[in-house]
Coordinates of C-alpha atoms in Angstrom, one line a residue:
Chain A
M1 CA -41.3 69.0 95.4
E2 CA -44.1 72.0 96.2
G3 CA -43.8 73.8 99.0
E4 CA -40.0 73.3 98.7
T5 CA -37.9 75.9 98.4
L6 CA -35.5 75.4 95.1
M7 CA -31.8 76.9 96.0
T8 CA -31.2 77.5 92.6
R9 CA -32.6 78.4 89.4
A10 CA -32.6 75.0 87.3
R11 CA -36.2 75.4 86.8
E12 CA -36.4 79.0 85.5
M13 CA -32.9 77.9 83.0
L14 CA -35.1 74.1 82.0
D15 CA -38.0 76.6 81.6
T16 CA -36.1 78.8 79.2
H17 CA -34.0 76.3 77.1
P18 CA -34.3 76.0 73.6
G19 CA -34.5 72.2 73.8
S20 CA -37.1 70.0 76.3
A21 CA -35.4 67.6 79.0
A22 CA -34.3 63.9 78.3
M23 CA -35.8 63.2 81.1
D24 CA -38.7 64.0 83.8
T25 CA -38.1 67.9 84.7
D26 CA -39.4 67.9 88.4
A27 CA -36.6 65.0 89.4
L28 CA -34.0 66.6 87.1
I29 CA -34.4 70.1 88.8
E30 CA -34.4 68.3 92.2
C31 CA -31.3 66.3 91.6
I32 CA -29.9 69.6 90.3
D33 CA -30.7 71.8 93.1
A34 CA -29.7 68.4 95.8
C35 CA -25.9 68.2 94.3
F36 CA -25.1 71.5 94.2
E37 CA -26.3 72.2 97.3
C38 CA -24.7 68.6 99.2
A39 CA -21.5 70.0 96.7
Q40 CA -21.1 73.2 99.5
T41 CA -22.2 71.5 102.5
C42 CA -19.5 68.9 102.2
T43 CA -16.6 71.5 101.3
A44 CA -17.9 73.3 105.0
C45 CA -18.1 70.0 106.5
A46 CA -14.6 68.4 105.9
D47 CA -13.3 72.5 106.8
A48 CA -15.5 72.2 110.2
C49 CA -13.8 68.5 110.8
L50 CA -10.8 69.9 110.1
G51 CA -10.9 73.0 112.4
E52 CA -12.1 70.5 115.1
E53 CA -9.7 69.5 117.7
M54 CA -9.4 66.2 117.8
V55 CA -9.0 66.6 113.9
E56 CA -7.2 62.7 114.0
H57 CA -10.7 61.0 114.4
M58 CA -12.0 63.1 111.5
K59 CA -9.5 61.5 109.2
R60 CA -12.3 59.0 107.4
C61 CA -15.4 62.0 107.5
I62 CA -12.5 64.5 105.8
T63 CA -11.9 62.4 102.9
M64 CA -15.2 61.4 102.3
C65 CA -16.5 65.0 102.3
L66 CA -13.9 66.2 99.6
N67 CA -15.0 63.0 97.5
C68 CA -18.0 63.7 97.3
S69 CA -17.9 67.3 97.6
D70 CA -15.9 66.5 93.4
V71 CA -18.5 63.8 92.5
C72 CA -21.9 66.4 93.3
V73 CA -20.3 69.5 91.1
T74 CA -19.3 67.2 88.6
T75 CA -22.9 64.8 88.7
G76 CA -25.2 68.2 89.5
R77 CA -23.3 69.9 86.4
N78 CA -23.2 66.7 84.1
V79 CA -27.1 66.7 84.7
S80 CA -27.5 70.6 84.0
R81 CA -26.6 69.6 80.4
Q82 CA -29.8 68.5 78.3
T83 CA -28.4 69.3 75.1
E84 CA -27.5 66.5 73.3
S85 CA -27.3 65.1 76.8
E86 CA -26.9 61.3 77.0
P87 CA -28.6 58.5 79.1
A88 CA -25.8 56.3 79.6
M89 CA -23.6 59.2 80.5
V90 CA -25.7 60.7 83.0
R91 CA -26.5 57.4 84.9
A92 CA -23.2 56.8 85.5
A93 CA -22.6 60.4 86.9
L94 CA -26.0 59.6 89.0
Q95 CA -24.9 56.4 89.8
A96 CA -21.5 57.1 91.6
C97 CA -23.3 60.4 93.2
A98 CA -25.6 58.3 94.6
E99 CA -23.0 55.8 96.2
A100 CA -20.6 58.6 97.3
C101 CA -24.2 60.0 99.3
R102 CA -24.6 57.1 100.6
L103 CA -21.1 56.5 102.3
C104 CA -20.8 60.1 103.3
G105 CA -24.5 60.1 104.9
E106 CA -23.6 56.7 106.9
E107 CA -20.3 58.6 108.2
C108 CA -21.5 61.9 108.7
E109 CA -24.2 59.9 110.4
R110 CA -22.1 58.4 112.7
H111 CA -20.1 61.4 113.7
A112 CA -23.2 63.2 114.8
R113 CA -24.4 60.1 116.5
E114 CA -21.7 59.7 118.7
M115 CA -19.2 62.3 119.0
N116 CA -22.2 65.2 118.6
M117 CA -21.1 66.9 116.3
E118 CA -23.3 69.2 114.9
H119 CA -21.7 70.4 111.0
C120 CA -22.0 66.1 110.5
R121 CA -25.7 66.3 110.9
V122 CA -26.5 69.2 108.8
C123 CA -24.1 67.4 106.1
A124 CA -26.1 64.5 106.5
E125 CA -29.0 65.0 106.0
A126 CA -27.7 66.6 102.6
C127 CA -26.3 63.9 101.4
R128 CA -29.3 61.5 102.8
R129 CA -31.5 64.6 100.2
C130 CA -28.9 64.3 97.5
E131 CA -28.6 60.1 97.3
D132 CA -32.8 59.7 97.6
A133 CA -33.2 62.5 94.6
C134 CA -29.9 60.4 92.4
N135 CA -31.9 57.7 92.6
R136 CA -35.5 59.2 91.3
A137 CA -33.4 60.6 88.5
L138 CA -32.2 57.6 88.0
S139 CA -35.8 56.3 87.5
A140 CA -36.2 58.6 85.2
V141 CA -33.2 59.1 82.9
Chain B
M1 CA 4.8 51.9 82.7
E2 CA 8.5 51.2 82.7
G3 CA 9.6 54.4 80.4
E4 CA 6.3 55.8 80.5
T5 CA 6.1 59.5 80.6
L6 CA 4.0 60.2 83.6
M7 CA 2.1 64.3 83.6
T8 CA 2.1 64.7 86.8
R9 CA 3.6 64.4 90.5
A10 CA 1.3 61.1 91.0
R11 CA 4.1 59.2 91.4
E12 CA 6.6 62.0 93.9
M13 CA 3.7 62.7 95.8
L14 CA 2.9 58.8 96.7
D15 CA 6.2 58.3 97.2
T16 CA 6.6 60.8 100.1
H17 CA 2.9 60.3 101.2
P18 CA 3.1 59.1 105.8
G19 CA 0.9 56.1 105.0
S20 CA 1.0 53.2 102.3
A21 CA -1.6 53.5 99.5
A22 CA -4.5 51.2 99.9
M23 CA -4.0 49.5 96.3
D24 CA -1.3 48.7 93.7
T25 CA 0.7 52.0 93.1
D26 CA 1.4 51.5 89.5
A27 CA -1.9 50.9 88.5
L28 CA -3.0 54.2 90.9
I29 CA -0.6 55.8 89.7
E30 CA -1.0 55.9 85.5
C31 CA -5.2 56.3 86.2
I32 CA -4.3 59.8 88.1
D33 CA -1.9 61.0 85.7
A34 CA -4.7 59.7 82.7
C35 CA -7.8 61.0 84.8
F36 CA -5.7 64.5 84.5
E37 CA -4.6 64.5 81.2
C38 CA -8.2 63.4 79.5
A39 CA -9.6 66.3 81.6
Q40 CA -6.9 68.7 80.0
T41 CA -8.0 66.9 76.7
C42 CA -11.4 67.0 77.1
T43 CA -12.2 70.7 78.3
A44 CA -9.7 71.6 75.3
C45 CA -11.5 69.1 72.9
A46 CA -15.1 71.1 73.8
D47 CA -13.5 74.3 73.1
A48 CA -12.3 73.1 69.9
C49 CA -15.3 71.4 68.0
L50 CA -16.7 74.9 69.3
G51 CA -14.4 76.6 67.6
E52 CA -15.5 75.0 63.9
E53 CA -17.9 76.4 61.7
M54 CA -20.0 73.2 61.3
V55 CA -20.5 73.5 65.1
E56 CA -24.1 73.0 64.4
H57 CA -22.7 69.4 64.1
M58 CA -20.3 69.5 66.8
K59 CA -23.5 69.6 70.1
R60 CA -23.1 66.1 70.9
C61 CA -19.1 65.7 71.3
I62 CA -18.9 69.0 73.1
T63 CA -21.8 68.4 75.8
M64 CA -19.9 65.3 76.0
C65 CA -16.5 66.1 76.8
L66 CA -17.7 68.8 79.3
N67 CA -19.3 66.1 81.4
C68 CA -16.3 63.6 80.9
S69 CA -13.7 66.3 81.6
D70 CA -15.5 66.9 84.8
V71 CA -16.3 63.6 85.4
C72 CA -12.3 63.0 84.6
V73 CA -11.0 65.8 87.3
T74 CA -13.5 64.2 90.1
T75 CA -11.7 61.0 89.8
G76 CA -8.3 62.0 89.0
R77 CA -8.3 63.8 93.0
N78 CA -10.5 61.1 94.0
V79 CA -8.2 58.2 93.7
S80 CA -4.6 61.3 94.2
R81 CA -6.9 60.5 98.0
Q82 CA -5.2 58.1 100.6
T83 CA -5.8 58.8 103.4
E84 CA -8.7 57.0 104.8
S85 CA -9.4 56.1 101.3
E86 CA -13.2 54.0 101.4
P87 CA -13.0 51.2 98.3
A88 CA -16.2 51.5 97.9
M89 CA -16.2 55.4 96.8
V90 CA -13.5 55.0 94.6
R91 CA -15.4 52.1 93.2
A92 CA -17.9 54.5 92.3
A93 CA -16.0 56.7 90.8
L94 CA -13.8 54.6 88.2
Q95 CA -16.8 53.3 87.0
A96 CA -18.2 56.4 86.7
C97 CA -15.1 57.8 84.7
A98 CA -14.5 53.8 82.8
E99 CA -18.0 54.9 81.1
A100 CA -17.9 59.0 80.8
C101 CA -14.4 58.0 79.0
R102 CA -15.7 55.3 76.7
L103 CA -18.6 57.2 75.4
C104 CA -16.7 60.0 74.8
G105 CA -14.0 58.4 73.3
E106 CA -16.9 56.6 70.9
E107 CA -17.8 59.8 69.9
C108 CA -14.8 61.8 69.7
E109 CA -13.4 58.5 67.6
R110 CA -16.0 58.9 64.8
H111 CA -15.9 62.5 64.7
A112 CA -11.9 62.1 63.9
R113 CA -13.1 59.1 61.3
E114 CA -15.6 60.6 59.9
M115 CA -15.0 64.4 59.8
N116 CA -11.2 64.2 59.8
M117 CA -11.5 66.3 63.3
E118 CA -8.0 66.4 64.6
H119 CA -8.7 67.4 67.9
C120 CA -11.4 64.5 68.3
R121 CA -8.3 62.3 67.2
V122 CA -6.7 63.4 70.2
C123 CA -9.3 63.0 72.9
A124 CA -10.4 60.1 71.5
E125 CA -6.8 58.4 72.5
A126 CA -6.1 60.0 75.7
C127 CA -9.9 59.2 76.8
R128 CA -9.5 56.1 75.4
R129 CA -6.2 55.5 77.7
C130 CA -8.5 56.6 81.0
E131 CA -10.8 54.0 80.0
D132 CA -8.0 51.7 80.0
A133 CA -6.4 53.1 83.3
C134 CA -9.5 53.4 85.3
N135 CA -10.6 49.5 84.9
R136 CA -6.9 48.9 85.6
A137 CA -7.5 50.6 89.4
L138 CA -10.8 48.6 89.4
S139 CA -9.6 45.6 89.0
A140 CA -6.8 47.0 91.9
V141 CA -8.3 48.8 94.7
Chain C
M1 CA 10.1 74.8 76.7
E2 CA 12.7 72.9 75.1
G3 CA 13.8 69.6 76.9
E4 CA 11.0 70.0 79.3
T5 CA 8.9 67.2 79.2
L6 CA 5.6 68.4 78.7
M7 CA 2.3 66.9 81.3
T8 CA -0.9 67.5 78.9
R9 CA -1.8 66.6 75.6
A10 CA -2.1 70.7 75.1
R11 CA 0.2 71.6 72.4
E12 CA -1.2 68.6 70.5
M13 CA -5.0 70.2 70.8
L14 CA -3.8 73.9 70.2
D15 CA -1.7 72.5 67.7
T16 CA -5.2 70.9 65.9
H17 CA -7.5 74.0 67.1
P18 CA -9.4 74.7 63.9
G19 CA -8.5 78.8 65.1
S20 CA -5.3 80.5 66.0
A21 CA -4.3 81.3 69.5
A22 CA -5.0 84.4 71.4
M23 CA -2.0 84.3 73.1
D24 CA 1.7 83.5 72.7
T25 CA 1.2 79.3 72.6
D26 CA 5.0 78.5 74.3
A27 CA 3.9 80.1 77.6
L28 CA 0.0 79.8 77.0
I29 CA 1.1 75.8 77.1
E30 CA 3.3 75.9 79.7
C31 CA 0.8 77.0 81.9
I32 CA -1.8 74.6 81.9
D33 CA 0.5 72.4 82.0
A34 CA 1.7 73.3 85.2
C35 CA -1.8 73.9 86.0
F36 CA -3.1 70.5 85.7
E37 CA 0.1 69.4 86.8
C38 CA -0.1 71.9 90.4
A39 CA -4.0 70.7 91.0
Q40 CA -2.6 67.1 91.2
T41 CA 0.0 68.2 93.5
C42 CA -2.0 69.9 95.6
T43 CA -4.6 67.6 96.3
A44 CA -2.1 65.0 97.1
C45 CA -0.3 66.9 99.2
A46 CA -3.5 67.7 101.6
D47 CA -4.3 64.6 101.8
A48 CA -0.8 63.3 102.5
C49 CA -0.6 66.3 105.0
L50 CA -3.7 65.0 106.2
G51 CA -2.4 61.2 106.5
E52 CA 0.5 63.0 109.0
E53 CA 0.7 62.1 112.8
M54 CA 0.7 65.9 113.5
V55 CA -1.8 66.9 111.7
E56 CA -2.7 69.7 113.9
H57 CA 0.1 71.6 113.2
M58 CA -0.8 70.8 109.2
K59 CA -4.4 72.3 109.5
R60 CA -3.9 76.1 107.2
C61 CA -1.0 73.8 104.3
I62 CA -4.5 71.4 103.8
T63 CA -6.3 74.7 103.5
M64 CA -4.2 76.5 101.3
C65 CA -3.3 73.6 99.6
L66 CA -7.2 72.6 98.8
N67 CA -7.9 76.4 97.4
C68 CA -4.5 76.3 95.5
S69 CA -5.7 73.1 93.3
D70 CA -9.6 74.1 92.3
V71 CA -7.9 77.4 91.7
C72 CA -5.8 75.5 88.6
V73 CA -8.1 73.5 87.8
T74 CA -10.2 76.5 87.4
T75 CA -7.0 78.4 85.3
G76 CA -6.1 75.1 83.3
R77 CA -9.3 75.2 82.1
N78 CA -9.4 78.9 81.1
V79 CA -6.9 78.8 79.4
S80 CA -7.7 75.9 78.1
R81 CA -10.3 77.7 76.3
Q82 CA -8.9 79.6 73.3
T83 CA -12.0 80.4 71.4
E84 CA -13.6 83.4 71.4
S85 CA -12.2 83.9 74.5
E86 CA -11.6 87.3 76.2
P87 CA -8.2 88.1 77.8
A88 CA -9.5 90.9 80.5
M89 CA -11.5 86.5 81.8
V90 CA -8.6 85.1 81.5
R91 CA -6.1 87.6 83.1
A92 CA -8.3 87.7 86.0
A93 CA -8.1 83.9 86.5
L94 CA -4.3 84.1 86.0
Q95 CA -4.0 86.5 88.5
A96 CA -5.5 84.4 91.4
C97 CA -3.6 81.6 90.5
A98 CA 0.0 82.9 90.7
E99 CA -1.6 84.6 94.3
A100 CA -2.5 81.4 95.3
C101 CA 0.6 79.4 93.9
R102 CA 2.6 82.0 95.3
L103 CA 1.0 82.0 99.4
C104 CA 0.4 77.5 98.6
G105 CA 4.1 77.4 97.6
E106 CA 5.7 79.3 100.7
E107 CA 3.7 77.4 102.8
C108 CA 4.8 74.3 101.8
E109 CA 8.0 75.2 101.3
R110 CA 7.9 76.9 105.3
H111 CA 6.7 73.0 106.4
A112 CA 9.3 71.5 103.8
R113 CA 12.1 73.5 105.3
E114 CA 11.5 73.1 109.2
M115 CA 9.7 69.4 109.7
N116 CA 11.6 67.7 106.6
M117 CA 8.1 67.2 104.7
E118 CA 9.0 65.4 101.4
H119 CA 5.5 65.8 99.9
C120 CA 5.1 69.7 101.2
R121 CA 8.6 69.9 99.2
V122 CA 7.1 68.6 95.4
C123 CA 3.8 70.6 96.1
A124 CA 6.5 73.8 96.4
E125 CA 7.9 73.3 93.9
A126 CA 4.9 72.8 92.2
C127 CA 3.2 75.9 92.9
R128 CA 6.4 77.8 91.8
R129 CA 6.1 76.6 89.0
C130 CA 2.5 77.2 88.1
E131 CA 3.2 80.5 89.7
D132 CA 6.0 81.6 87.1
A133 CA 4.2 80.1 84.7
C134 CA 1.0 82.2 85.5
N135 CA 2.7 84.8 85.4
R136 CA 4.5 84.6 82.0
A137 CA 0.9 83.7 80.7
L138 CA 0.1 87.7 82.1
S139 CA 2.8 89.3 80.2
A140 CA 1.8 87.2 76.9
V141 CA -2.6 87.3 76.8
Chain D
M1 CA -30.5 89.3 104.0
E2 CA -33.4 89.4 106.2
G3 CA -36.2 87.7 103.7
E4 CA -33.7 86.4 101.4
T5 CA -34.2 82.3 100.4
L6 CA -30.5 81.1 100.4
M7 CA -29.9 78.4 98.5
T8 CA -27.4 76.7 100.8
R9 CA -27.0 75.2 103.9
A10 CA -23.5 77.8 103.9
R11 CA -25.4 79.6 107.2
E12 CA -26.3 75.8 108.7
M13 CA -22.6 74.7 108.5
L14 CA -21.0 78.1 109.7
D15 CA -23.2 78.3 112.4
T16 CA -21.9 74.6 113.7
H17 CA -18.3 75.3 112.5
P18 CA -15.8 74.8 115.7
G19 CA -14.4 77.9 115.1
S20 CA -15.5 81.1 113.9
A21 CA -15.5 82.7 110.7
A22 CA -12.4 85.1 109.9
M23 CA -14.9 88.5 108.5
D24 CA -18.1 89.4 108.5
T25 CA -20.8 86.4 108.3
D26 CA -23.7 87.5 106.3
A27 CA -21.4 89.4 104.3
L28 CA -19.4 85.7 103.6
I29 CA -22.2 83.5 103.7
E30 CA -24.6 85.5 100.6
C31 CA -21.0 85.3 98.8
I32 CA -21.1 81.2 99.7
D33 CA -24.4 81.0 98.4
A34 CA -24.3 83.3 95.0
C35 CA -21.2 81.4 93.6
F36 CA -22.9 77.9 93.7
E37 CA -26.6 79.1 92.3
C38 CA -24.0 81.2 89.4
A39 CA -22.5 78.4 89.1
Q40 CA -24.9 76.5 88.4
T41 CA -26.4 79.0 86.0
C42 CA -23.5 79.3 84.0
T43 CA -23.4 75.4 83.4
A44 CA -27.2 75.8 82.4
C45 CA -26.4 78.8 79.6
A46 CA -23.7 77.3 78.3
D47 CA -25.7 74.8 77.7
A48 CA -28.8 76.6 76.6
C49 CA -26.7 78.3 74.4
L50 CA -25.0 75.3 72.9
G51 CA -28.5 74.3 72.1
E52 CA -29.8 77.3 70.4
E53 CA -30.1 77.4 66.1
M54 CA -28.0 79.9 66.3
V55 CA -25.5 78.8 68.1
E56 CA -22.7 80.0 65.9
H57 CA -23.5 83.6 67.2
M58 CA -23.2 81.9 70.6
K59 CA -19.4 80.8 71.0
R60 CA -18.5 83.6 73.3
C61 CA -21.6 83.6 76.0
I62 CA -20.5 79.4 75.8
T63 CA -16.9 80.8 76.7
M64 CA -18.1 83.2 79.2
C65 CA -20.2 81.3 81.6
L66 CA -17.9 77.6 81.0
N67 CA -14.9 79.3 82.5
C68 CA -17.3 82.0 85.1
S69 CA -18.7 78.6 86.6
D70 CA -16.1 77.3 87.1
V71 CA -13.8 80.1 88.3
C72 CA -17.9 80.2 90.8
V73 CA -17.3 76.7 92.1
T74 CA -13.7 77.7 93.1
T75 CA -14.3 81.1 95.5
G76 CA -18.0 79.6 96.4
R77 CA -15.4 76.8 98.3
N78 CA -12.6 79.0 98.8
V79 CA -14.7 81.2 100.8
S80 CA -16.6 77.5 102.5
R81 CA -12.7 77.1 104.0
Q82 CA -12.9 78.9 107.1
T83 CA -10.4 76.4 109.1
E84 CA -7.6 78.8 108.9
S85 CA -8.3 80.7 105.6
E86 CA -6.1 82.8 104.5
P87 CA -7.2 86.1 103.7
A88 CA -4.9 86.8 100.4
M89 CA -6.3 83.7 99.1
V90 CA -9.6 84.6 99.2
R91 CA -9.2 87.9 98.6
A92 CA -7.5 86.9 94.6
A93 CA -10.1 84.1 94.3
L94 CA -12.8 86.9 95.0
Q95 CA -11.3 89.5 92.6
A96 CA -11.5 86.2 90.0
C97 CA -15.4 85.8 90.5
A98 CA -16.1 89.4 90.5
E99 CA -14.7 89.9 87.0
A100 CA -15.9 87.0 85.8
C101 CA -19.2 87.2 86.5
R102 CA -18.5 91.4 85.8
L103 CA -18.1 90.0 82.2
C104 CA -20.0 87.6 81.5
G105 CA -22.7 88.7 83.3
E106 CA -22.8 91.8 80.3
E107 CA -21.8 88.8 77.3
C108 CA -25.6 87.8 78.8
E109 CA -27.2 91.3 79.8
R110 CA -26.4 92.0 75.7
H111 CA -28.3 88.4 74.5
A112 CA -30.6 89.1 76.9
R113 CA -31.7 92.5 75.2
E114 CA -31.1 91.8 71.6
M115 CA -31.6 88.8 70.6
N116 CA -34.6 87.9 73.4
M117 CA -32.6 84.9 75.0
E118 CA -34.7 84.1 78.4
H119 CA -31.5 82.2 79.6
C120 CA -29.1 84.7 79.2
R121 CA -31.3 87.3 80.8
V122 CA -31.4 85.2 84.4
C123 CA -28.1 84.1 83.8
A124 CA -27.5 87.7 83.6
E125 CA -29.0 87.8 87.0
A126 CA -27.5 85.2 88.7
C127 CA -23.7 86.9 87.3
R128 CA -24.8 89.9 88.9
R129 CA -26.4 88.8 91.5
C130 CA -22.5 87.0 92.4
E131 CA -20.2 89.8 91.3
D132 CA -21.8 91.8 94.2
A133 CA -21.3 89.6 96.6
C134 CA -18.6 88.8 95.6
N135 CA -17.5 92.6 96.0
R136 CA -19.5 92.8 99.8
A137 CA -17.4 90.0 100.8
L138 CA -13.8 91.6 99.3
S139 CA -14.7 94.7 101.8
A140 CA -15.3 92.0 104.7
V141 CA -12.4 89.9 104.4

């Protein structure tokens, strides 16, 4: 992650945790960070889609973004909890999150390409980053 | 579900929805209801565990309950969203929730049996109900 | 609350808590219950509004319902946490929740009356119940 | 906010929103960002406190951090929703969040000072930043 700007204090918090992380620290931090970023971006994209004149065509994207945002908050928190963390539970959350981000990212990407929706383009990027981070964390957990 | 007391207005809300549900309605409503119930119960069980004198022994249970509560809120909302619902996304959430409830329920059940923790017994019941409801919803979606 | 059907296991959980509640138990339980019920109902109402053909006219209601749902989950959890609970923090959440429910309830009530939206009528009821429960809890905390 | 590193894509999302923000954009973005950062930090601090050997002394801090994290997610989302945003609802959330961050920040600051808990020091910083950002957003909304 050299050169990358972290969005949360996840690294500081992990460095000051009384225990040692149950998994690879870099993959963990990147995943937490991507989850919280994607949670905000999806909330904002659902809202921007709702603000579009052609909201009628944005219904599927809104539902996707709302669901994806919830899954991202839950997963970001789940992965943040390192005290007596249960790998099977973290894995279940990571799998759901990777899948939610994949589906939401595809839908947003389609709107970005076909309808020139810039907020969907930004959201697709956040979704792809989070999908990748969840998949990397899955290999590490 | 005849005779069963619903905990949410999920049935009323589904009956008044402008669209038709994408899946079996009874399984859907039972799942939404169980998710919100389990979300509250797990939050309260984490808190009750924290209040125990022997909190040192409750760390794993607290982390499980906090994670399970988050997954349950997310899944209860996900399943509540019927407009342009994407089955693959709902399935991902349901699978994570069934697994989180299974793991949390086992941990709470153990505390109920071995340490006579009554709040863990109640929580184990809520977790098992939610795990079952998620599995039934998975067959229906 | 005699005769009333509770939606959560809040009473069971409070009865089995190792400590004693920091406030009047009935007001507490009713508030937790109303918050989780309203959280689900508002999520479902936002979704039903999104499913309406005239979604263009439902934008304000959708934003209200999404915000109110989030505030209700947060407040229901906050009030559920009785171990070393801080009254000033609980009060801040209860005030926000009472206000969110009042505003969302008014908006939904208007849609129920003027546009005959049945899901908005159900949601307005859940919002009013939750507003009342938060106000009673505020007196008790 | 020149020179400051943003943690979310809040600015990109606001710049690509079809409407215009209902309030001062810089205060808005800083507030969204601080809320999501604080949500993650408080979740991680509750977990780090739980991992301490002297967890018995951390109970109040854990409850504070869990409550504050929930309020921060809710407020960060509330402020992110700009389509038909209702100032009274946003204000209610911002007030609750400023108060939650003030209380949680004080508790964490005390643990940082008296018990040399580094994770509490980081968390106190995130809480203070978020409290300030909420107060500035309150003036702007």
